[in-house]
PDB file of C-alpha atoms in Angstrom:
ATOM      1  CA  UNK A   1     139.320 135.750 -23.983  1.00  0.00           C
ATOM      2  CA  UNK A   2     138.017 134.592 -27.348  1.00  0.00           C
ATOM      3  CA  UNK A   3     139.312 134.078 -30.873  1.00  0.00           C
ATOM      4  CA  UNK A   4     137.445 136.941 -32.500  1.00  0.00           C
ATOM      5  CA  UNK A   5     140.105 137.447 -35.188  1.00  0.00           C
ATOM      6  CA  UNK A   6     141.853 134.414 -36.656  1.00  0.00           C
ATOM      7  CA  UNK A   7     144.870 135.122 -38.857  1.00  0.00           C
ATOM      8  CA  UNK A   8     145.284 132.494 -41.573  1.00  0.00           C
ATOM      9  CA  UNK A   9     148.640 132.076 -43.321  1.00  0.00           C
ATOM     10  CA  UNK A  10     147.951 131.750 -47.062  1.00  0.00           C
ATOM     11  CA  UNK A  11     150.760 129.437 -48.153  1.00  0.00           C
ATOM     12  CA  UNK A  12     151.491 126.768 -50.727  1.00  0.00           C
ATOM     13  CA  UNK A  13     149.251 123.986 -49.443  1.00  0.00           C
ATOM     14  CA  UNK A  14     147.868 120.980 -51.381  1.00  0.00           C
ATOM     15  CA  UNK A  15     144.814 120.741 -49.093  1.00  0.00           C
ATOM     16  CA  UNK A  16     144.288 124.458 -48.580  1.00  0.00           C
ATOM     17  CA  UNK A  17     140.511 124.154 -48.905  1.00  0.00           C
ATOM     18  CA  UNK A  18     140.338 121.811 -45.915  1.00  0.00           C
ATOM     19  CA  UNK A  19     142.619 124.024 -43.853  1.00  0.00           C
ATOM     20  CA  UNK A  20     140.731 127.227 -44.664  1.00  0.00           C
ATOM     21  CA  UNK A  21     137.486 125.425 -43.800  1.00  0.00           C
ATOM     22  CA  UNK A  22     138.951 124.515 -40.394  1.00  0.00           C
ATOM     23  CA  UNK A  23     139.948 128.117 -39.703  1.00  0.00           C
ATOM     24  CA  UNK A  24     136.550 129.368 -40.880  1.00  0.00           C
ATOM     25  CA  UNK A  25     134.588 126.924 -38.701  1.00  0.00           C
ATOM     26  CA  UNK A  26     136.787 127.813 -35.747  1.00  0.00           C
ATOM     27  CA  UNK A  27     136.126 131.531 -36.241  1.00  0.00           C
ATOM     28  CA  UNK A  28     132.400 130.929 -36.580  1.00  0.00           C
ATOM     29  CA  UNK A  29     132.370 128.984 -33.312  1.00  0.00           C
ATOM     30  CA  UNK A  30     133.611 132.142 -31.593  1.00  0.00           C
ATOM     31  CA  UNK A  31     131.512 134.553 -33.667  1.00  0.00           C
ATOM     32  CA  UNK A  32     134.695 135.896 -35.177  1.00  0.00           C
ATOM     33  CA  UNK A  33     136.288 136.452 -38.565  1.00  0.00           C
ATOM     34  CA  UNK A  34     139.243 135.134 -40.529  1.00  0.00           C
ATOM     35  CA  UNK A  35     141.885 137.422 -42.012  1.00  0.00           C
ATOM     36  CA  UNK A  36     144.261 135.902 -44.546  1.00  0.00           C
ATOM     37  CA  UNK A  37     147.805 137.085 -45.102  1.00  0.00           C
ATOM     38  CA  UNK A  38     149.913 136.094 -48.084  1.00  0.00           C
ATOM     39  CA  UNK A  39     153.251 137.046 -49.547  1.00  0.00           C
ATOM     40  CA  UNK A  40     153.578 137.418 -53.334  1.00  0.00           C
ATOM     41  CA  UNK A  41     157.355 137.194 -53.381  1.00  0.00           C
ATOM     42  CA  UNK A  42     158.775 133.961 -54.859  1.00  0.00           C
ATOM     43  CA  UNK A  43     160.053 131.409 -52.384  1.00  0.00           C
ATOM     44  CA  UNK A  44     163.850 131.223 -52.319  1.00  0.00           C
ATOM     45  CA  UNK A  45     164.470 128.295 -54.614  1.00  0.00           C
ATOM     46  CA  UNK A  46     166.106 128.424 -58.079  1.00  0.00           C
ATOM     47  CA  UNK A  47     164.173 128.701 -61.314  1.00  0.00           C
ATOM     48  CA  UNK A  48     163.841 125.500 -63.311  1.00  0.00           C
ATOM     49  CA  UNK A  49     166.905 126.018 -65.446  1.00  0.00           C
ATOM     50  CA  UNK A  50     167.005 126.557 -69.185  1.00  0.00           C
ATOM     51  CA  UNK A  51     163.280 127.017 -69.842  1.00  0.00           C
ATOM     52  CA  UNK A  52     163.208 130.320 -67.976  1.00  0.00           C
ATOM     53  CA  UNK A  53     166.230 131.588 -69.891  1.00  0.00           C
ATOM     54  CA  UNK A  54     164.766 130.650 -73.256  1.00  0.00           C
ATOM     55  CA  UNK A  55     161.352 132.164 -72.673  1.00  0.00           C
ATOM     56  CA  UNK A  56     162.551 135.404 -71.126  1.00  0.00           C
ATOM     57  CA  UNK A  57     164.311 136.978 -68.208  1.00  0.00           C
ATOM     58  CA  UNK A  58     164.337 134.388 -65.390  1.00  0.00           C
ATOM     59  CA  UNK A  59     163.640 136.881 -62.608  1.00  0.00           C
ATOM     60  CA  UNK A  60     160.702 138.399 -64.465  1.00  0.00           C
ATOM     61  CA  UNK A  61     159.231 134.978 -65.118  1.00  0.00           C
ATOM     62  CA  UNK A  62     159.719 133.867 -61.535  1.00  0.00           C
ATOM     63  CA  UNK A  63     158.084 137.014 -60.197  1.00  0.00           C
ATOM     64  CA  UNK A  64     155.130 136.597 -62.562  1.00  0.00           C
ATOM     65  CA  UNK A  65     154.684 132.962 -61.590  1.00  0.00           C
ATOM     66  CA  UNK A  66     154.883 133.823 -57.905  1.00  0.00           C
ATOM     67  CA  UNK A  67     152.235 136.521 -58.368  1.00  0.00           C
ATOM     68  CA  UNK A  68     149.905 134.188 -60.278  1.00  0.00           C
ATOM     69  CA  UNK A  69     150.287 131.460 -57.667  1.00  0.00           C
ATOM     70  CA  UNK A  70     149.657 133.913 -54.819  1.00  0.00           C
ATOM     71  CA  UNK A  71     146.531 135.293 -56.498  1.00  0.00           C
ATOM     72  CA  UNK A  72     145.231 131.743 -56.984  1.00  0.00           C
ATOM     73  CA  UNK A  73     145.845 130.935 -53.300  1.00  0.00           C
ATOM     74  CA  UNK A  74     144.002 134.087 -52.247  1.00  0.00           C
ATOM     75  CA  UNK A  75     141.056 133.167 -54.467  1.00  0.00           C
ATOM     76  CA  UNK A  76     140.750 129.771 -52.774  1.00  0.00           C
ATOM     77  CA  UNK A  77     140.927 131.388 -49.351  1.00  0.00           C
ATOM     78  CA  UNK A  78     138.242 133.982 -50.104  1.00  0.00           C
ATOM     79  CA  UNK A  79     135.965 131.445 -51.785  1.00  0.00           C
ATOM     80  CA  UNK A  80     136.050 129.036 -48.835  1.00  0.00           C
ATOM     81  CA  UNK A  81     135.412 131.870 -46.374  1.00  0.00           C
ATOM     82  CA  UNK A  82     132.425 133.052 -48.408  1.00  0.00           C
ATOM     83  CA  UNK A  83     131.031 129.516 -48.497  1.00  0.00           C
ATOM     84  CA  UNK A  84     131.379 129.405 -44.717  1.00  0.00           C
ATOM     85  CA  UNK A  85     129.297 132.578 -44.488  1.00  0.00           C
ATOM     86  CA  UNK A  86     131.961 134.562 -42.646  1.00  0.00           C
ATOM     87  CA  UNK A  87     131.553 138.344 -42.407  1.00  0.00           C
ATOM     88  CA  UNK A  88     134.288 140.882 -43.155  1.00  0.00           C
ATOM     89  CA  UNK A  89     136.845 138.449 -44.546  1.00  0.00           C
ATOM     90  CA  UNK A  90     140.067 140.076 -45.777  1.00  0.00           C
ATOM     91  CA  UNK A  91     143.101 138.884 -47.696  1.00  0.00           C
ATOM     92  CA  UNK A  92     146.141 141.016 -46.928  1.00  0.00           C
ATOM     93  CA  UNK A  93     149.066 141.187 -49.337  1.00  0.00           C
ATOM     94  CA  UNK A  94     152.281 141.760 -47.437  1.00  0.00           C
ATOM     95  CA  UNK A  95     155.421 141.441 -49.542  1.00  0.00           C
ATOM     96  CA  UNK A  96     158.089 141.742 -46.887  1.00  0.00           C
ATOM     97  CA  UNK A  97     158.900 138.067 -46.315  1.00  0.00           C
ATOM     98  CA  UNK A  98     156.339 135.333 -45.548  1.00  0.00           C
ATOM     99  CA  UNK A  99     157.507 135.010 -41.946  1.00  0.00           C
ATOM    100  CA  UNK A 100     157.609 138.766 -41.349  1.00  0.00           C
ATOM    101  CA  UNK A 101     154.153 139.127 -42.915  1.00  0.00           C
ATOM    102  CA  UNK A 102     152.618 136.574 -40.545  1.00  0.00           C
ATOM    103  CA  UNK A 103     154.383 137.858 -37.432  1.00  0.00           C
ATOM    104  CA  UNK A 104     153.591 141.537 -38.119  1.00  0.00           C
ATOM    105  CA  UNK A 105     149.912 140.905 -38.826  1.00  0.00           C
ATOM    106  CA  UNK A 106     149.566 138.551 -35.849  1.00  0.00           C
ATOM    107  CA  UNK A 107     149.691 141.650 -33.636  1.00  0.00           C
ATOM    108  CA  UNK A 108     146.117 142.352 -34.729  1.00  0.00           C
ATOM    109  CA  UNK A 109     144.744 138.841 -34.254  1.00  0.00           C
ATOM    110  CA  UNK A 110     143.932 136.463 -31.413  1.00  0.00           C
ATOM    111  CA  UNK A 111     145.169 133.263 -33.029  1.00  0.00           C
ATOM    112  CA  UNK A 112     147.387 132.358 -35.989  1.00  0.00           C
ATOM    113  CA  UNK A 113     146.497 129.318 -38.097  1.00  0.00           C
ATOM    114  CA  UNK A 114     149.021 127.751 -40.438  1.00  0.00           C
ATOM    115  CA  UNK A 115     149.671 124.334 -41.971  1.00  0.00           C
ATOM    116  CA  UNK A 116     152.255 121.653 -41.413  1.00  0.00           C
ATOM    117  CA  UNK A 117     154.332 121.526 -44.613  1.00  0.00           C
ATOM    118  CA  UNK A 118     153.675 118.552 -46.861  1.00  0.00           C
ATOM    119  CA  UNK A 119     156.793 116.414 -47.446  1.00  0.00           C
ATOM    120  CA  UNK A 120     155.751 116.285 -51.110  1.00  0.00           C
ATOM    121  CA  UNK A 121     156.264 120.040 -51.568  1.00  0.00           C
ATOM    122  CA  UNK A 122     159.342 121.000 -53.552  1.00  0.00           C
ATOM    123  CA  UNK A 123     159.944 123.788 -51.031  1.00  0.00           C
ATOM    124  CA  UNK A 124     159.264 121.610 -47.983  1.00  0.00           C
ATOM    125  CA  UNK A 125     162.474 122.640 -46.206  1.00  0.00           C
ATOM    126  CA  UNK A 126     161.710 126.342 -46.647  1.00  0.00           C
ATOM    127  CA  UNK A 127     158.115 125.949 -45.462  1.00  0.00           C
ATOM    128  CA  UNK A 128     159.294 123.961 -42.459  1.00  0.00           C
ATOM    129  CA  UNK A 129     161.823 126.654 -41.491  1.00  0.00           C
ATOM    130  CA  UNK A 130     159.031 129.194 -41.885  1.00  0.00           C
ATOM    131  CA  UNK A 131     156.755 127.346 -39.451  1.00  0.00           C
ATOM    132  CA  UNK A 132     159.578 127.105 -36.924  1.00  0.00           C
ATOM    133  CA  UNK A 133     160.298 130.829 -37.248  1.00  0.00           C
ATOM    134  CA  UNK A 134     156.636 131.733 -36.805  1.00  0.00           C
ATOM    135  CA  UNK A 135     156.444 129.579 -33.658  1.00  0.00           C
ATOM    136  CA  UNK A 136     159.494 131.359 -32.309  1.00  0.00           C
ATOM    137  CA  UNK A 137     158.476 134.927 -33.209  1.00  0.00           C
ATOM    138  CA  UNK A 138     154.684 135.096 -33.195  1.00  0.00           C
ATOM    139  CA  UNK A 139     153.175 137.379 -30.543  1.00  0.00           C
ATOM    140  CA  UNK A 140     150.046 135.193 -30.573  1.00  0.00           C
ATOM    141  CA  UNK A 141     149.435 131.458 -30.148  1.00  0.00           C
ATOM    142  CA  UNK A 142     149.879 129.448 -33.339  1.00  0.00           C
ATOM    143  CA  UNK A 143     147.628 126.573 -34.366  1.00  0.00           C
ATOM    144  CA  UNK A 144     149.355 124.229 -36.831  1.00  0.00           C
ATOM    145  CA  UNK A 145     147.104 121.958 -38.901  1.00  0.00           C
ATOM    146  CA  UNK A 146     148.420 118.582 -40.149  1.00  0.00           C
ATOM    147  CA  UNK A 147     149.096 118.169 -43.872  1.00  0.00           C
ATOM    148  CA  UNK A 148     147.010 114.974 -43.846  1.00  0.00           C
ATOM    149  CA  UNK A 149     143.799 113.878 -42.172  1.00  0.00           C
ATOM    150  CA  UNK A 150     140.445 115.518 -41.487  1.00  0.00           C
ATOM    151  CA  UNK A 151     139.639 117.392 -38.293  1.00  0.00           C
ATOM    152  CA  UNK A 152     136.553 119.326 -37.199  1.00  0.00           C
ATOM    153  CA  UNK A 153     136.723 122.248 -34.805  1.00  0.00           C
ATOM    154  CA  UNK A 154     136.159 122.937 -32.057  1.00  0.00           C
ATOM    155  CA  UNK A 155     137.880 119.770 -30.802  1.00  0.00           C
ATOM    156  CA  UNK A 156     136.084 117.600 -28.250  1.00  0.00           C
ATOM    157  CA  UNK A 157     139.152 115.790 -26.852  1.00  0.00           C
ATOM    158  CA  UNK A 158     142.272 117.798 -26.043  1.00  0.00           C
ATOM    159  CA  UNK A 159     145.639 116.852 -24.570  1.00  0.00           C
ATOM    160  CA  UNK A 160     147.498 119.656 -22.793  1.00  0.00           C
ATOM    161  CA  UNK A 161     151.198 118.916 -22.377  1.00  0.00           C
ATOM    162  CA  UNK A 162     152.343 120.043 -18.934  1.00  0.00           C
ATOM    163  CA  UNK A 163     155.880 120.238 -17.603  1.00  0.00           C
ATOM    164  CA  UNK A 164     155.587 122.935 -14.968  1.00  0.00           C
ATOM    165  CA  UNK A 165     157.214 125.561 -17.206  1.00  0.00           C
ATOM    166  CA  UNK A 166     156.042 129.117 -17.997  1.00  0.00           C
ATOM    167  CA  UNK A 167     155.665 128.031 -21.630  1.00  0.00           C
ATOM    168  CA  UNK A 168     153.241 125.262 -20.709  1.00  0.00           C
ATOM    169  CA  UNK A 169     151.235 127.677 -18.556  1.00  0.00           C
ATOM    170  CA  UNK A 170     151.077 130.255 -21.362  1.00  0.00           C
ATOM    171  CA  UNK A 171     149.937 127.608 -23.833  1.00  0.00           C
ATOM    172  CA  UNK A 172     147.180 126.378 -21.520  1.00  0.00           C
ATOM    173  CA  UNK A 173     146.042 129.955 -20.967  1.00  0.00           C
ATOM    174  CA  UNK A 174     146.067 130.723 -24.713  1.00  0.00           C
ATOM    175  CA  UNK A 175     143.953 127.599 -25.360  1.00  0.00           C
ATOM    176  CA  UNK A 176     141.277 128.371 -22.726  1.00  0.00           C
ATOM    177  CA  UNK A 177     138.577 129.277 -25.287  1.00  0.00           C
ATOM    178  CA  UNK A 178     138.958 125.796 -26.792  1.00  0.00           C
ATOM    179  CA  UNK A 179     139.494 124.000 -23.496  1.00  0.00           C
ATOM    180  CA  UNK A 180     136.204 125.317 -22.108  1.00  0.00           C
ATOM    181  CA  UNK A 181     134.297 123.911 -25.096  1.00  0.00           C
ATOM    182  CA  UNK A 182     135.947 120.475 -25.025  1.00  0.00           C
ATOM    183  CA  UNK A 183     134.186 117.380 -23.716  1.00  0.00           C
ATOM    184  CA  UNK A 184     137.352 116.238 -21.964  1.00  0.00           C
ATOM    185  CA  UNK A 185     140.784 117.780 -21.449  1.00  0.00           C
ATOM    186  CA  UNK A 186     143.700 115.610 -20.397  1.00  0.00           C
ATOM    187  CA  UNK A 187     146.355 117.555 -18.511  1.00  0.00           C
ATOM    188  CA  UNK A 188     149.310 115.290 -19.164  1.00  0.00           C
ATOM    189  CA  UNK A 189     152.805 115.326 -17.734  1.00  0.00           C
ATOM    190  CA  UNK A 190     155.312 112.860 -19.118  1.00  0.00           C
ATOM    191  CA  UNK A 191     158.309 112.058 -16.934  1.00  0.00           C
ATOM    192  CA  UNK A 192     161.314 109.774 -16.922  1.00  0.00           C
ATOM    193  CA  UNK A 193     161.111 107.642 -13.756  1.00  0.00           C
ATOM    194  CA  UNK A 194     164.897 107.336 -13.712  1.00  0.00           C
ATOM    195  CA  UNK A 195     165.252 111.125 -13.381  1.00  0.00           C
ATOM    196  CA  UNK A 196     162.035 112.393 -11.767  1.00  0.00           C
ATOM    197  CA  UNK A 197     159.924 111.400  -8.779  1.00  0.00           C
ATOM    198  CA  UNK A 198     156.182 111.073  -9.399  1.00  0.00           C
ATOM    199  CA  UNK A 199     155.357 112.234  -5.865  1.00  0.00           C
ATOM    200  CA  UNK A 200     157.357 115.420  -6.360  1.00  0.00           C
ATOM    201  CA  UNK A 201     155.482 116.254  -9.581  1.00  0.00           C
ATOM    202  CA  UNK A 202     151.933 115.584  -8.388  1.00  0.00           C
ATOM    203  CA  UNK A 203     151.360 118.732  -6.259  1.00  0.00           C
ATOM    204  CA  UNK A 204     152.004 121.182  -9.115  1.00  0.00           C
ATOM    205  CA  UNK A 205     149.962 119.089 -11.529  1.00  0.00           C
ATOM    206  CA  UNK A 206     147.078 119.076  -9.044  1.00  0.00           C
ATOM    207  CA  UNK A 207     147.301 122.870  -8.769  1.00  0.00           C
ATOM    208  CA  UNK A 208     147.284 123.228 -12.562  1.00  0.00           C
ATOM    209  CA  UNK A 209     144.254 120.922 -12.733  1.00  0.00           C
ATOM    210  CA  UNK A 210     142.439 123.024 -10.141  1.00  0.00           C
ATOM    211  CA  UNK A 211     143.301 126.212 -12.059  1.00  0.00           C
ATOM    212  CA  UNK A 212     141.814 124.840 -15.284  1.00  0.00           C
ATOM    213  CA  UNK A 213     138.769 123.549 -13.421  1.00  0.00           C
ATOM    214  CA  UNK A 214     138.185 127.033 -12.001  1.00  0.00           C
ATOM    215  CA  UNK A 215     137.921 128.240 -15.606  1.00  0.00           C
ATOM    216  CA  UNK A 216     135.145 125.759 -16.339  1.00  0.00           C
ATOM    217  CA  UNK A 217     137.363 123.179 -18.044  1.00  0.00           C
ATOM    218  CA  UNK A 218     136.380 119.497 -17.758  1.00  0.00           C
ATOM    219  CA  UNK A 219     139.863 118.285 -16.952  1.00  0.00           C
ATOM    220  CA  UNK A 220     141.554 115.108 -15.809  1.00  0.00           C
ATOM    221  CA  UNK A 221     145.210 114.886 -14.825  1.00  0.00           C
ATOM    222  CA  UNK A 222     147.672 112.186 -15.772  1.00  0.00           C
ATOM    223  CA  UNK A 223     151.304 111.480 -14.933  1.00  0.00           C
ATOM    224  CA  UNK A 224     152.854 109.122 -17.449  1.00  0.00           C
ATOM    225  CA  UNK A 225     156.183 107.402 -16.819  1.00  0.00           C
ATOM    226  CA  UNK A 226     157.894 107.036 -20.174  1.00  0.00           C
ATOM    227  CA  UNK A 227     161.498 106.700 -21.280  1.00  0.00           C
ATOM    228  CA  UNK A 228     160.800 107.717 -24.875  1.00  0.00           C
ATOM    229  CA  UNK A 229     161.671 111.245 -26.006  1.00  0.00           C
ATOM    230  CA  UNK A 230     158.867 113.526 -24.817  1.00  0.00           C
ATOM    231  CA  UNK A 231     157.551 114.293 -28.308  1.00  0.00           C
ATOM    232  CA  UNK A 232     157.185 110.625 -29.204  1.00  0.00           C
ATOM    233  CA  UNK A 233     155.634 109.826 -25.838  1.00  0.00           C
ATOM    234  CA  UNK A 234     153.184 112.712 -26.240  1.00  0.00           C
ATOM    235  CA  UNK A 235     152.058 111.472 -29.655  1.00  0.00           C
ATOM    236  CA  UNK A 236     151.597 107.966 -28.279  1.00  0.00           C
ATOM    237  CA  UNK A 237     149.602 109.187 -25.275  1.00  0.00           C
ATOM    238  CA  UNK A 238     147.514 111.396 -27.549  1.00  0.00           C
ATOM    239  CA  UNK A 239     146.660 108.455 -29.789  1.00  0.00           C
ATOM    240  CA  UNK A 240     145.560 106.412 -26.764  1.00  0.00           C
ATOM    241  CA  UNK A 241     143.266 109.245 -25.691  1.00  0.00           C
ATOM    242  CA  UNK A 242     141.890 110.034 -29.150  1.00  0.00           C
ATOM    243  CA  UNK A 243     143.296 113.560 -29.053  1.00  0.00           C
ATOM    244  CA  UNK A 244     141.784 115.978 -31.567  1.00  0.00           C
ATOM    245  CA  UNK A 245     144.099 118.772 -30.446  1.00  0.00           C
ATOM    246  CA  UNK A 246     147.415 119.044 -28.616  1.00  0.00           C
ATOM    247  CA  UNK A 247     148.309 122.138 -26.601  1.00  0.00           C
ATOM    248  CA  UNK A 248     151.937 122.821 -25.704  1.00  0.00           C
ATOM    249  CA  UNK A 249     154.639 125.410 -25.230  1.00  0.00           C
ATOM    250  CA  UNK A 250     157.091 125.888 -28.094  1.00  0.00           C
ATOM    251  CA  UNK A 251     160.895 125.883 -27.856  1.00  0.00           C
ATOM    252  CA  UNK A 252     160.788 125.339 -24.130  1.00  0.00           C
ATOM    253  CA  UNK A 253     164.549 124.903 -23.781  1.00  0.00           C
ATOM    254  CA  UNK A 254     165.657 127.583 -26.212  1.00  0.00           C
ATOM    255  CA  UNK A 255     165.592 127.175 -29.952  1.00  0.00           C
ATOM    256  CA  UNK A 256     169.310 126.388 -30.307  1.00  0.00           C
ATOM    257  CA  UNK A 257     169.151 123.569 -27.767  1.00  0.00           C
ATOM    258  CA  UNK A 258     165.945 122.233 -29.346  1.00  0.00           C
ATOM    259  CA  UNK A 259     167.631 122.236 -32.758  1.00  0.00           C
ATOM    260  CA  UNK A 260     170.643 120.332 -31.460  1.00  0.00           C
ATOM    261  CA  UNK A 261     168.684 117.800 -29.398  1.00  0.00           C
ATOM    262  CA  UNK A 262     165.785 117.279 -31.772  1.00  0.00           C
ATOM    263  CA  UNK A 263     163.296 118.652 -29.275  1.00  0.00           C
ATOM    264  CA  UNK A 264     159.658 118.125 -28.530  1.00  0.00           C
ATOM    265  CA  UNK A 265     158.633 121.097 -30.673  1.00  0.00           C
ATOM    266  CA  UNK A 266     160.454 119.738 -33.702  1.00  0.00           C
ATOM    267  CA  UNK A 267     158.999 116.254 -33.201  1.00  0.00           C
ATOM    268  CA  UNK A 268     155.467 117.628 -33.066  1.00  0.00           C
ATOM    269  CA  UNK A 269     155.960 119.862 -36.108  1.00  0.00           C
ATOM    270  CA  UNK A 270     157.273 116.905 -38.105  1.00  0.00           C
ATOM    271  CA  UNK A 271     155.004 114.123 -36.861  1.00  0.00           C
ATOM    272  CA  UNK A 272     151.755 115.641 -35.546  1.00  0.00           C
ATOM    273  CA  UNK A 273     148.726 113.387 -35.781  1.00  0.00           C
ATOM    274  CA  UNK A 274     146.229 116.136 -34.885  1.00  0.00           C
ATOM    275  CA  UNK A 275     146.307 119.946 -34.821  1.00  0.00           C
ATOM    276  CA  UNK A 276     148.727 121.444 -32.315  1.00  0.00           C
ATOM    277  CA  UNK A 277     148.288 124.795 -30.577  1.00  0.00           C
ATOM    278  CA  UNK A 278     151.724 126.177 -29.706  1.00  0.00           C
ATOM    279  CA  UNK A 279     152.508 129.179 -27.541  1.00  0.00           C
ATOM    280  CA  UNK A 280     155.985 130.592 -27.022  1.00  0.00           C
TER     281      UNK A 280
END
């Protein structure tokens, strides 16, 4: 398995150049290409009041502004890909909905790359819902890049979150191209000592470590007793290990339960300190 086609979500993004550069360098590392997909429909937020009514029909103005903004985003994407020397770079215009556009085109890619929404965006809530929907619906693994910070692919230090679930196994499998290239991979299971027994968890973690090692991954295993919510504990453990990438399953307990309880997925989407590769 390799990431020969990387699908990049062309969205409103204040540091789009940095994010496109990451996707481009990642594709080059695997001798692949980047395909961008963007939606030219306006995001579902109201026009800015009276100005639109004075200058003309508000819907017409909003559609024109959305088109101009989308064209500008595409131009940035194509320029950065050209500077990276990538072959056969495309920018697809799909005007269904942004989420549908990403999910439908992900069928023809190996990896989806998108960005964590910036809290400063006026449509932050919409972008955040969009990321959550893509994580839930994408047929391919999704790599989410933080809205702040600088990261160079491929990552040298990776933390793989393990909990013995099918989602964790799928995520580790989806990340194998990156795991093989890493200098060190930490296979990490966080557990609450009041509810789980370390000795009962070790055998499966050892088997998972052996499986990754058989794929040529330089892996170490770790069981961490922690009473914090798993997402917070994972971020803390990642910081201690200098993680340049997290790998984890998404919506492991069902999206409704995750939404009610907060959930590890939601914590990582909101508070990631490094890129996160999710697989559902």
